[in-house]
mmCIF file of C-alpha atoms in Angstrom:
data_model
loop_
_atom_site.group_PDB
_atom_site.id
_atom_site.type_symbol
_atom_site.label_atom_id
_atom_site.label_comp_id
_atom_site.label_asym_id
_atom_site.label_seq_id
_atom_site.Cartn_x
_atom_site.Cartn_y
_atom_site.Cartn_z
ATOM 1 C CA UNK A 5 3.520 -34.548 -2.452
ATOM 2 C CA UNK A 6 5.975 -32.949 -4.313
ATOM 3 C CA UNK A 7 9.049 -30.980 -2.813
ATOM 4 C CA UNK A 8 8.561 -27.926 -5.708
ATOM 5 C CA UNK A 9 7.158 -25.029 -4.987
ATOM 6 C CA UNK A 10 6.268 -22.658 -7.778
ATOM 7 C CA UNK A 11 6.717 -18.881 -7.977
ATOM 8 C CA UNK A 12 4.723 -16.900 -10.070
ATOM 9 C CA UNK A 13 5.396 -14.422 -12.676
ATOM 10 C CA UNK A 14 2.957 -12.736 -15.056
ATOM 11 C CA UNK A 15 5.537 -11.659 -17.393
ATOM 12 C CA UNK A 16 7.289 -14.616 -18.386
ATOM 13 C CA UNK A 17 3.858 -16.742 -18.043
ATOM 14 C CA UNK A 18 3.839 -17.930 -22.199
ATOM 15 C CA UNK A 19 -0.160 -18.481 -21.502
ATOM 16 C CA UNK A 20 -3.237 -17.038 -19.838
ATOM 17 C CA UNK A 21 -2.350 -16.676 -16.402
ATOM 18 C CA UNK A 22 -5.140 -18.053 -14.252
ATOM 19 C CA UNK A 23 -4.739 -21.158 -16.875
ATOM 20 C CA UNK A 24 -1.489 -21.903 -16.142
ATOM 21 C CA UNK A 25 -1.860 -21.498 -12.533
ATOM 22 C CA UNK A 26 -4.896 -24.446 -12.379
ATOM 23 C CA UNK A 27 -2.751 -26.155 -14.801
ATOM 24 C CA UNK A 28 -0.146 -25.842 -11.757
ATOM 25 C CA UNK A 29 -2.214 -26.273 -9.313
ATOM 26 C CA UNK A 30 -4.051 -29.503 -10.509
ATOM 27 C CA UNK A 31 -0.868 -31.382 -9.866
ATOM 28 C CA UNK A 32 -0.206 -30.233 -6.585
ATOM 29 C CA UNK A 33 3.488 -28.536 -5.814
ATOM 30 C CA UNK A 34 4.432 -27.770 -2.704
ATOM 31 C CA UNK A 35 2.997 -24.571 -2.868
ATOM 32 C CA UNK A 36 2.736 -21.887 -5.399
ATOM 33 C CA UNK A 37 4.008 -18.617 -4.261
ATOM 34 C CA UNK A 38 1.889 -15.166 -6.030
ATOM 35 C CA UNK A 39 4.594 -13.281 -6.543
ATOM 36 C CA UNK A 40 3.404 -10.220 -8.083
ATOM 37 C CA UNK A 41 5.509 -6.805 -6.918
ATOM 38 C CA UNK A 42 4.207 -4.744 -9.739
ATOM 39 C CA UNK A 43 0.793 -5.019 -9.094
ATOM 40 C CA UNK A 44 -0.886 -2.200 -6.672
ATOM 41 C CA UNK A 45 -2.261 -3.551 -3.524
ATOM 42 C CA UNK A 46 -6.117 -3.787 -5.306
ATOM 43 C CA UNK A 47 -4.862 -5.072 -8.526
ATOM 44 C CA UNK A 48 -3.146 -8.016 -6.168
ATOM 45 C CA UNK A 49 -5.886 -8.560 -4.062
ATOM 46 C CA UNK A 50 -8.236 -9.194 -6.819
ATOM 47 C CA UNK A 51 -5.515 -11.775 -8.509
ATOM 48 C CA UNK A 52 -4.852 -13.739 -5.267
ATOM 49 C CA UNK A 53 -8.578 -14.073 -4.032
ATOM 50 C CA UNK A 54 -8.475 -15.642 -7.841
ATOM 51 C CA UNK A 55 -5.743 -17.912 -7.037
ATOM 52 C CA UNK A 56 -6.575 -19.102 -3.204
ATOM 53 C CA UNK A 57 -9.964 -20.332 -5.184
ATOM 54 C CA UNK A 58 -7.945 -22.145 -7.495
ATOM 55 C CA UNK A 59 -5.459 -23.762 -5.550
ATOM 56 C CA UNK A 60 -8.507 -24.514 -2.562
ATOM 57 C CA UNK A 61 -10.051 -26.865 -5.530
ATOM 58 C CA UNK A 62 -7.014 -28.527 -5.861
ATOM 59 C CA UNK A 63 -5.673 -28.679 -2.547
ATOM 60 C CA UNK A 64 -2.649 -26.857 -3.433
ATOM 61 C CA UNK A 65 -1.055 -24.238 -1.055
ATOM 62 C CA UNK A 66 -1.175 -20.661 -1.648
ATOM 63 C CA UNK A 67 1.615 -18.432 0.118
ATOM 64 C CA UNK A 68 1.090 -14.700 -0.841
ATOM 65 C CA UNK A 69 3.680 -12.731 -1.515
ATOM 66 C CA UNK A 70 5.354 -9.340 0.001
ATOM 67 C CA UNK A 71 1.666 -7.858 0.670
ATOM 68 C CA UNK A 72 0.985 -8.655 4.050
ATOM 69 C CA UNK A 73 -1.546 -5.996 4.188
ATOM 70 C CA UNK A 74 -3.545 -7.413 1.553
ATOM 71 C CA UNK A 75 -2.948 -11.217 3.315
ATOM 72 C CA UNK A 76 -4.181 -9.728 6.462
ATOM 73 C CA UNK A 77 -7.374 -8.104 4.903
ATOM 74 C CA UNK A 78 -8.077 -11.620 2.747
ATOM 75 C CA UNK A 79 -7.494 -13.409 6.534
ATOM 76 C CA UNK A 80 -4.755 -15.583 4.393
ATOM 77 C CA UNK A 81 -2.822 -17.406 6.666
ATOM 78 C CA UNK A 82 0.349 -17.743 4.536
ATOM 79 C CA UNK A 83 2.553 -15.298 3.329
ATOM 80 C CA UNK A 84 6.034 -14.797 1.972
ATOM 81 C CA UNK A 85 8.003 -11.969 2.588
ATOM 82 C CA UNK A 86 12.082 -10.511 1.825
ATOM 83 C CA UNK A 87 13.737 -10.107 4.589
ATOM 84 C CA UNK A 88 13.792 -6.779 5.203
ATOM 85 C CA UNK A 89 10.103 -6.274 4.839
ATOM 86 C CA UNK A 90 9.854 -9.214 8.018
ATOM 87 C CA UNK A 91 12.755 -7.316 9.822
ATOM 88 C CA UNK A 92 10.023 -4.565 10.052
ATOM 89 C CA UNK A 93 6.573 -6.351 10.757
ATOM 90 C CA UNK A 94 5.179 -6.100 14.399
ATOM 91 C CA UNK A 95 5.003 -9.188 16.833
ATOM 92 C CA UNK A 96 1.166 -8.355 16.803
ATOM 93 C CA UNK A 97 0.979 -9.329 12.572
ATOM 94 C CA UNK A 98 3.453 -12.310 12.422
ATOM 95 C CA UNK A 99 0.786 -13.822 14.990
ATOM 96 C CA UNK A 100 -1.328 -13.336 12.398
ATOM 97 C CA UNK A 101 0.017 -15.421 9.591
ATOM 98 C CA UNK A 102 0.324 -19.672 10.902
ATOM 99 C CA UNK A 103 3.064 -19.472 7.971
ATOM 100 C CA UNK A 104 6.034 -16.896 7.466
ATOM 101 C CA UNK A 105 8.762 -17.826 5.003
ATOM 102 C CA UNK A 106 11.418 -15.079 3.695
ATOM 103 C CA UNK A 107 14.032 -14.915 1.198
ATOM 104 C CA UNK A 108 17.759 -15.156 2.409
ATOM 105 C CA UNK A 109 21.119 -14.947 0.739
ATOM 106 C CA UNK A 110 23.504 -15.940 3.173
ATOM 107 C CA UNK A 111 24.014 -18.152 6.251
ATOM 108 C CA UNK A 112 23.558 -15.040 8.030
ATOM 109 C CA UNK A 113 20.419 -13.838 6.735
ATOM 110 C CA UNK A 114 18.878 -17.364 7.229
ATOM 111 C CA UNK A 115 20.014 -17.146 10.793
ATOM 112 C CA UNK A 116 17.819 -13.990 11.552
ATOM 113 C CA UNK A 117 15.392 -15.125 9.296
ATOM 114 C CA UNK A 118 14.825 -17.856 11.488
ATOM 115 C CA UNK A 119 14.602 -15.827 14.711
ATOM 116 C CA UNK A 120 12.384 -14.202 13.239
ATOM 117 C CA UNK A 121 9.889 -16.400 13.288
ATOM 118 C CA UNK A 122 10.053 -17.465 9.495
ATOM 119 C CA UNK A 123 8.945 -21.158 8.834
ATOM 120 C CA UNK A 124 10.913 -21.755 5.937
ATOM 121 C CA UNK A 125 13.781 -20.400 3.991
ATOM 122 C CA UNK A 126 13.971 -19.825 -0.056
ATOM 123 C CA UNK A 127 17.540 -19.477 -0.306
ATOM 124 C CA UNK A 128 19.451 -18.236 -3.542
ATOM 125 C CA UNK A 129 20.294 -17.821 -6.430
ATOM 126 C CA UNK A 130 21.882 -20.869 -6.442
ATOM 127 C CA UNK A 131 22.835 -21.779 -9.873
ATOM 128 C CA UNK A 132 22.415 -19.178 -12.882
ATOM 129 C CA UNK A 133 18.942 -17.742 -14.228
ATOM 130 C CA UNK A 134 17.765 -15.255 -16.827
ATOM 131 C CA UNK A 135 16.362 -14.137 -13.431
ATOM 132 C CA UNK A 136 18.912 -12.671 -12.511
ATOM 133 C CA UNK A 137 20.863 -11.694 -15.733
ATOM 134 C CA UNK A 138 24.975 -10.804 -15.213
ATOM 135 C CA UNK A 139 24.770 -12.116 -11.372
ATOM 136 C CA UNK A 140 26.920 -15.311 -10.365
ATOM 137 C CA UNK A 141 24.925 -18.234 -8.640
ATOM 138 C CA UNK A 142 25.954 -18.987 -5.109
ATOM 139 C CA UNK A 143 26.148 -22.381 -5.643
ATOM 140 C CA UNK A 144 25.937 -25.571 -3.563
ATOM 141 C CA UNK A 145 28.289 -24.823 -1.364
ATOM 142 C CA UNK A 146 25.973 -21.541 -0.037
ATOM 143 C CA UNK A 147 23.268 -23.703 -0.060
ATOM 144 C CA UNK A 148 24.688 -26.673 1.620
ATOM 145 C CA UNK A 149 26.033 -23.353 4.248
ATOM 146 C CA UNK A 150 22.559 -22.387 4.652
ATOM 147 C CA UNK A 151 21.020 -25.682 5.436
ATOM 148 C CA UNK A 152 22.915 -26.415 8.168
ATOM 149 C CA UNK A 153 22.599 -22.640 9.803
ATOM 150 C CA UNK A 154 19.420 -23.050 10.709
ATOM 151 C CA UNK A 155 16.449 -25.838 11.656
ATOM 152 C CA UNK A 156 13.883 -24.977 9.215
ATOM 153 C CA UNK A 157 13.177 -26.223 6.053
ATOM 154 C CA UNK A 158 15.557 -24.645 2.796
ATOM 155 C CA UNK A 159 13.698 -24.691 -0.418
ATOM 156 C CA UNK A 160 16.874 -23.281 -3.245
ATOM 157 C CA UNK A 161 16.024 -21.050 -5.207
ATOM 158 C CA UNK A 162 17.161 -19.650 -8.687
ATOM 159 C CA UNK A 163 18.004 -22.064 -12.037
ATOM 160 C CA UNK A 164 16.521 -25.144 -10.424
ATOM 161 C CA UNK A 165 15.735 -27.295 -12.862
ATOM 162 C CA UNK A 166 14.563 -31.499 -13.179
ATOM 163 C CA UNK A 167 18.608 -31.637 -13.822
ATOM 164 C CA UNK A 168 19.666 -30.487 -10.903
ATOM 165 C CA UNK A 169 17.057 -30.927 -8.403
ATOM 166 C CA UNK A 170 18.866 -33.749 -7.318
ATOM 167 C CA UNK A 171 21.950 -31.835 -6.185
ATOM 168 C CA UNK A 172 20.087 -29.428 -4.362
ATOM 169 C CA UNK A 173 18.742 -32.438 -2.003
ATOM 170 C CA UNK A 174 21.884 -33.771 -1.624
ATOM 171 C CA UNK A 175 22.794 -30.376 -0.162
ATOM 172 C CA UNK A 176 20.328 -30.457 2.580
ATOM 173 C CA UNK A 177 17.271 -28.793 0.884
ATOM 174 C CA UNK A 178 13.892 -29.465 1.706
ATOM 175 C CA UNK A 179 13.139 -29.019 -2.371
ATOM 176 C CA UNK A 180 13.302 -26.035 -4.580
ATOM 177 C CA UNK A 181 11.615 -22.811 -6.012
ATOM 178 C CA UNK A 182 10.989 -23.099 -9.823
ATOM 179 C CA UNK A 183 9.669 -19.671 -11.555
ATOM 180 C CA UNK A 184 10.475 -18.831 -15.252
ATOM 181 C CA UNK A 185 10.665 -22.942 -15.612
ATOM 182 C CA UNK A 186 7.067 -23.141 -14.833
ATOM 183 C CA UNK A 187 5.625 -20.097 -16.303
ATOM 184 C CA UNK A 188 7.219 -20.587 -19.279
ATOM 185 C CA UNK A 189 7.192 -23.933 -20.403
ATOM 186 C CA UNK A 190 5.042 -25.770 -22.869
ATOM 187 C CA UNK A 191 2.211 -26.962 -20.852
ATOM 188 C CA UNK A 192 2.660 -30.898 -21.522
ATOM 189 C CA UNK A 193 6.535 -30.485 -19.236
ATOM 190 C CA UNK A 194 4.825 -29.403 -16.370
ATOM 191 C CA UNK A 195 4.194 -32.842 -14.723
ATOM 192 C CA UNK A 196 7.673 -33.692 -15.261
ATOM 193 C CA UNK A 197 8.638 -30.506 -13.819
ATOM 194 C CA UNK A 198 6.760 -30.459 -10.673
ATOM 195 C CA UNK A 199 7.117 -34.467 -10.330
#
């Protein structure tokens, strides 16, 4: 299996959307994470009950993003979430969800993250990204921080690329988060992408 996960995003997505997610999904990531914040809560639960049916035919995991409302209501078991939305959800829901991962951006953050109850960490950015234009990347050296903070797997997050992937497991990461590098490139790089 490979140690990529993919997060989504409509806007940079150079095809049909639901395509290039079962193009995604047929050669199983990690996971692929629906991120979506600019959708209303309906608009996203029609999209992910969509995308659970196309990752279920391929086998591929499918973490929700930020609307744990919407996971709840689909009975999802998996959902993603920043850290200050998880700071404020209720014992009662996280026994709801069998996986809760959050975003961190320090050693610190991972830390509480962890305590949490979060099952896995997306930690970032670590090297540059149109993502996030005018910002400078952490690095390895936050990453490699990171890792060793807590026990739960680190997936890095933010310019990963098939260069650099490498580097990133060197550093103690479980594997990283690819977005505009998967929405946006021509279909036939995908397998070499994902791996």
């Amino acid at each position: 299996m490979s140690d990529i996960i993919c997060v989504t995003d409509r806007k940079t997505c150079c095809e049909d959307f639901l395509t290039r997610i079962e193009r995604i999904a047929e050669l199983n990531p990690k996971a692929i994470v629906l991120r979506a914040k600019e959708l209303t809560c309906g608009e996203y639960k029609a999209l992910a009950e969509k995308v659970t049916e196309i990752c279920g035919k391929y086998g591929t995991e499918c973490i929700l993003h930020n609307f744990a409302d919407t996971a709840l209501e689909l009975a999802h078991p998996k959902i993603h979430l920043p850290l200050p939305v998880l700071r404020e959800m209720s014992e009662e829901d996280k026994t709801k969800f069998r996986i809760i991962g959050s975003s961190c951006h320090s050693p610190d953050e991972a830390v509480e993250a962890e305590s949490l109850g979060a099952a896995y960490i997306m930690a970032g950015h670590v090297f540059a990204t149109d993502c996030k234009k005018g910002l400078p990347p952490r690095g390895l050296d936050f990453l490699k921080a990171v890792c060793e903070s807590v026990d739960i797997p680190v997936y890095a997050i933010g310019g990963i690329s098939v260069e650099n992937i490498d580097d990133v497991r060197k550093a103690g990461a479980a594997g990283g988060c690819i977005m505009s590098g998967l929405m946006s490139c021509p279909k036939e790089k995908l397998r070499e992408i994902i791996g």
